[in-house]
């Protein structure tokens, strides 16, 4: 059991406090049977699951997310990394691609 008392720190708000157990539950469900023999396939599967379950929406504004929030990203990455380095990697790679486009891309790029 992870001590979540850090969620009471003043720079976390209610959305962070709600997100932390949700991401933990997601990781406990989806990171237990990762096949590390085919890393590419495992990454594709993880990205599909992260997208299906709405976790990737935190990597770029849109879909109900107004801006990229580094505290949210840190909570997600910390939790995923605790359960699976590969899940953290898969999540981080999506943000590395989507984040810059959403922040600095043209309107056509952002729309696509």
mmCIF file of C-alpha atoms in Angstrom:
data_model
loop_
_atom_site.group_PDB
_atom_site.id
_atom_site.type_symbol
_atom_site.label_atom_id
_atom_site.label_comp_id
_atom_site.label_asym_id
_atom_site.label_seq_id
_atom_site.Cartn_x
_atom_site.Cartn_y
_atom_site.Cartn_z
ATOM 1 C CA UNK A 1 0.000 0.000 0.000
ATOM 2 C CA UNK A 2 1.377 3.356 -1.040
ATOM 3 C CA UNK A 3 1.130 6.222 1.440
ATOM 4 C CA UNK A 4 -0.927 8.848 -0.404
ATOM 5 C CA UNK A 5 -0.662 11.488 2.314
ATOM 6 C CA UNK A 6 1.327 13.602 -0.144
ATOM 7 C CA UNK A 7 -1.978 14.319 -1.909
ATOM 8 C CA UNK A 8 -2.811 16.650 0.998
ATOM 9 C CA UNK A 9 0.052 18.932 0.000
ATOM 10 C CA UNK A 10 -1.244 22.389 -0.934
ATOM 11 C CA UNK A 11 -0.208 22.301 -4.600
ATOM 12 C CA UNK A 12 -2.517 19.362 -5.299
ATOM 13 C CA UNK A 13 -6.198 20.088 -5.723
ATOM 14 C CA UNK A 14 -9.291 17.912 -5.833
ATOM 15 C CA UNK A 15 -8.759 16.810 -9.424
ATOM 16 C CA UNK A 16 -5.318 15.461 -8.470
ATOM 17 C CA UNK A 17 -6.740 13.754 -5.401
ATOM 18 C CA UNK A 18 -9.378 12.074 -7.585
ATOM 19 C CA UNK A 19 -6.911 11.171 -10.335
ATOM 20 C CA UNK A 20 -4.335 9.420 -8.140
ATOM 21 C CA UNK A 21 -6.498 6.459 -7.044
ATOM 22 C CA UNK A 22 -8.033 6.191 -10.524
ATOM 23 C CA UNK A 23 -4.600 5.883 -12.146
ATOM 24 C CA UNK A 24 -3.524 3.406 -9.471
ATOM 25 C CA UNK A 25 -6.584 1.270 -10.193
ATOM 26 C CA UNK A 26 -5.880 1.484 -13.933
ATOM 27 C CA UNK A 27 -2.271 0.404 -13.444
ATOM 28 C CA UNK A 28 -3.202 -2.459 -11.124
ATOM 29 C CA UNK A 29 -5.620 -3.736 -13.761
ATOM 30 C CA UNK A 30 -3.579 -3.158 -16.927
ATOM 31 C CA UNK A 31 0.064 -3.557 -15.936
ATOM 32 C CA UNK A 32 -0.029 -7.058 -14.506
ATOM 33 C CA UNK A 33 0.094 -9.121 -17.701
ATOM 34 C CA UNK A 34 2.463 -7.140 -19.898
ATOM 35 C CA UNK A 35 4.342 -9.403 -22.323
ATOM 36 C CA UNK A 36 7.911 -8.108 -22.299
ATOM 37 C CA UNK A 37 9.025 -10.592 -24.973
ATOM 38 C CA UNK A 38 7.615 -8.388 -27.741
ATOM 39 C CA UNK A 39 8.190 -4.859 -26.475
ATOM 40 C CA UNK A 40 6.787 -3.173 -29.600
ATOM 41 C CA UNK A 41 3.527 -5.091 -29.356
ATOM 42 C CA UNK A 42 3.348 -4.445 -25.619
ATOM 43 C CA UNK A 43 3.829 -0.698 -26.168
ATOM 44 C CA UNK A 44 1.151 -0.600 -28.871
ATOM 45 C CA UNK A 45 -1.238 -2.426 -26.558
ATOM 46 C CA UNK A 46 -0.478 -0.112 -23.640
ATOM 47 C CA UNK A 47 -0.977 3.004 -25.783
ATOM 48 C CA UNK A 48 -4.299 1.626 -27.037
ATOM 49 C CA UNK A 49 -5.406 0.917 -23.454
ATOM 50 C CA UNK A 50 -4.229 4.318 -22.207
ATOM 51 C CA UNK A 51 -6.124 6.003 -25.027
ATOM 52 C CA UNK A 52 -9.252 3.872 -24.633
ATOM 53 C CA UNK A 53 -9.434 4.666 -20.936
ATOM 54 C CA UNK A 54 -8.830 8.412 -21.295
ATOM 55 C CA UNK A 55 -5.399 8.567 -19.703
ATOM 56 C CA UNK A 56 -3.716 9.983 -22.817
ATOM 57 C CA UNK A 57 -6.005 13.008 -22.807
ATOM 58 C CA UNK A 58 -3.709 14.463 -20.143
ATOM 59 C CA UNK A 59 -0.806 14.651 -22.620
ATOM 60 C CA UNK A 60 -2.322 17.500 -24.670
ATOM 61 C CA UNK A 61 -5.073 20.111 -24.360
ATOM 62 C CA UNK A 62 -8.454 19.128 -25.792
ATOM 63 C CA UNK A 63 -11.023 16.470 -24.940
ATOM 64 C CA UNK A 64 -11.933 18.200 -21.683
ATOM 65 C CA UNK A 65 -8.352 19.110 -20.766
ATOM 66 C CA UNK A 66 -7.723 22.855 -20.987
ATOM 67 C CA UNK A 67 -3.971 22.865 -20.560
ATOM 68 C CA UNK A 68 -1.080 20.539 -19.868
ATOM 69 C CA UNK A 69 -0.739 20.244 -16.094
ATOM 70 C CA UNK A 70 2.674 19.095 -14.919
ATOM 71 C CA UNK A 71 1.331 17.923 -11.553
ATOM 72 C CA UNK A 72 -1.135 15.664 -13.351
ATOM 73 C CA UNK A 73 1.616 14.331 -15.614
ATOM 74 C CA UNK A 74 3.864 13.702 -12.607
ATOM 75 C CA UNK A 75 1.129 11.798 -10.757
ATOM 76 C CA UNK A 76 0.375 9.654 -13.783
ATOM 77 C CA UNK A 77 4.011 8.945 -14.599
ATOM 78 C CA UNK A 78 4.940 8.184 -10.995
ATOM 79 C CA UNK A 79 2.070 5.734 -10.674
ATOM 80 C CA UNK A 80 2.683 4.048 -14.016
ATOM 81 C CA UNK A 81 6.418 3.770 -13.318
ATOM 82 C CA UNK A 82 5.737 2.178 -9.941
ATOM 83 C CA UNK A 83 3.698 -0.528 -11.707
ATOM 84 C CA UNK A 84 5.537 -0.804 -15.025
ATOM 85 C CA UNK A 85 8.416 1.107 -16.527
ATOM 86 C CA UNK A 86 7.104 0.160 -19.956
ATOM 87 C CA UNK A 87 3.676 1.686 -19.209
ATOM 88 C CA UNK A 88 5.365 4.896 -18.060
ATOM 89 C CA UNK A 89 7.494 4.896 -21.214
ATOM 90 C CA UNK A 90 4.449 4.374 -23.459
ATOM 91 C CA UNK A 91 2.598 7.249 -21.766
ATOM 92 C CA UNK A 92 5.599 9.591 -21.844
ATOM 93 C CA UNK A 93 6.249 8.999 -25.545
ATOM 94 C CA UNK A 94 2.700 10.057 -26.407
ATOM 95 C CA UNK A 95 3.159 13.293 -24.478
ATOM 96 C CA UNK A 96 6.465 14.009 -26.152
ATOM 97 C CA UNK A 97 4.700 13.932 -29.504
ATOM 98 C CA UNK A 98 1.339 15.475 -28.645
ATOM 99 C CA UNK A 99 2.486 18.156 -26.214
ATOM 100 C CA UNK A 100 4.620 20.253 -28.571
ATOM 101 C CA UNK A 101 2.030 20.058 -31.353
ATOM 102 C CA UNK A 102 -0.739 21.171 -29.012
ATOM 103 C CA UNK A 103 1.358 24.017 -27.632
ATOM 104 C CA UNK A 104 3.190 25.245 -30.728
ATOM 105 C CA UNK A 105 1.658 23.573 -33.778
ATOM 106 C CA UNK A 106 -0.449 25.298 -36.390
ATOM 107 C CA UNK A 107 -4.228 25.136 -36.112
ATOM 108 C CA UNK A 108 -4.283 22.486 -38.855
ATOM 109 C CA UNK A 109 -1.740 20.383 -36.967
ATOM 110 C CA UNK A 110 -3.654 20.731 -33.690
ATOM 111 C CA UNK A 111 -6.964 19.859 -35.383
ATOM 112 C CA UNK A 112 -5.472 16.722 -36.916
#
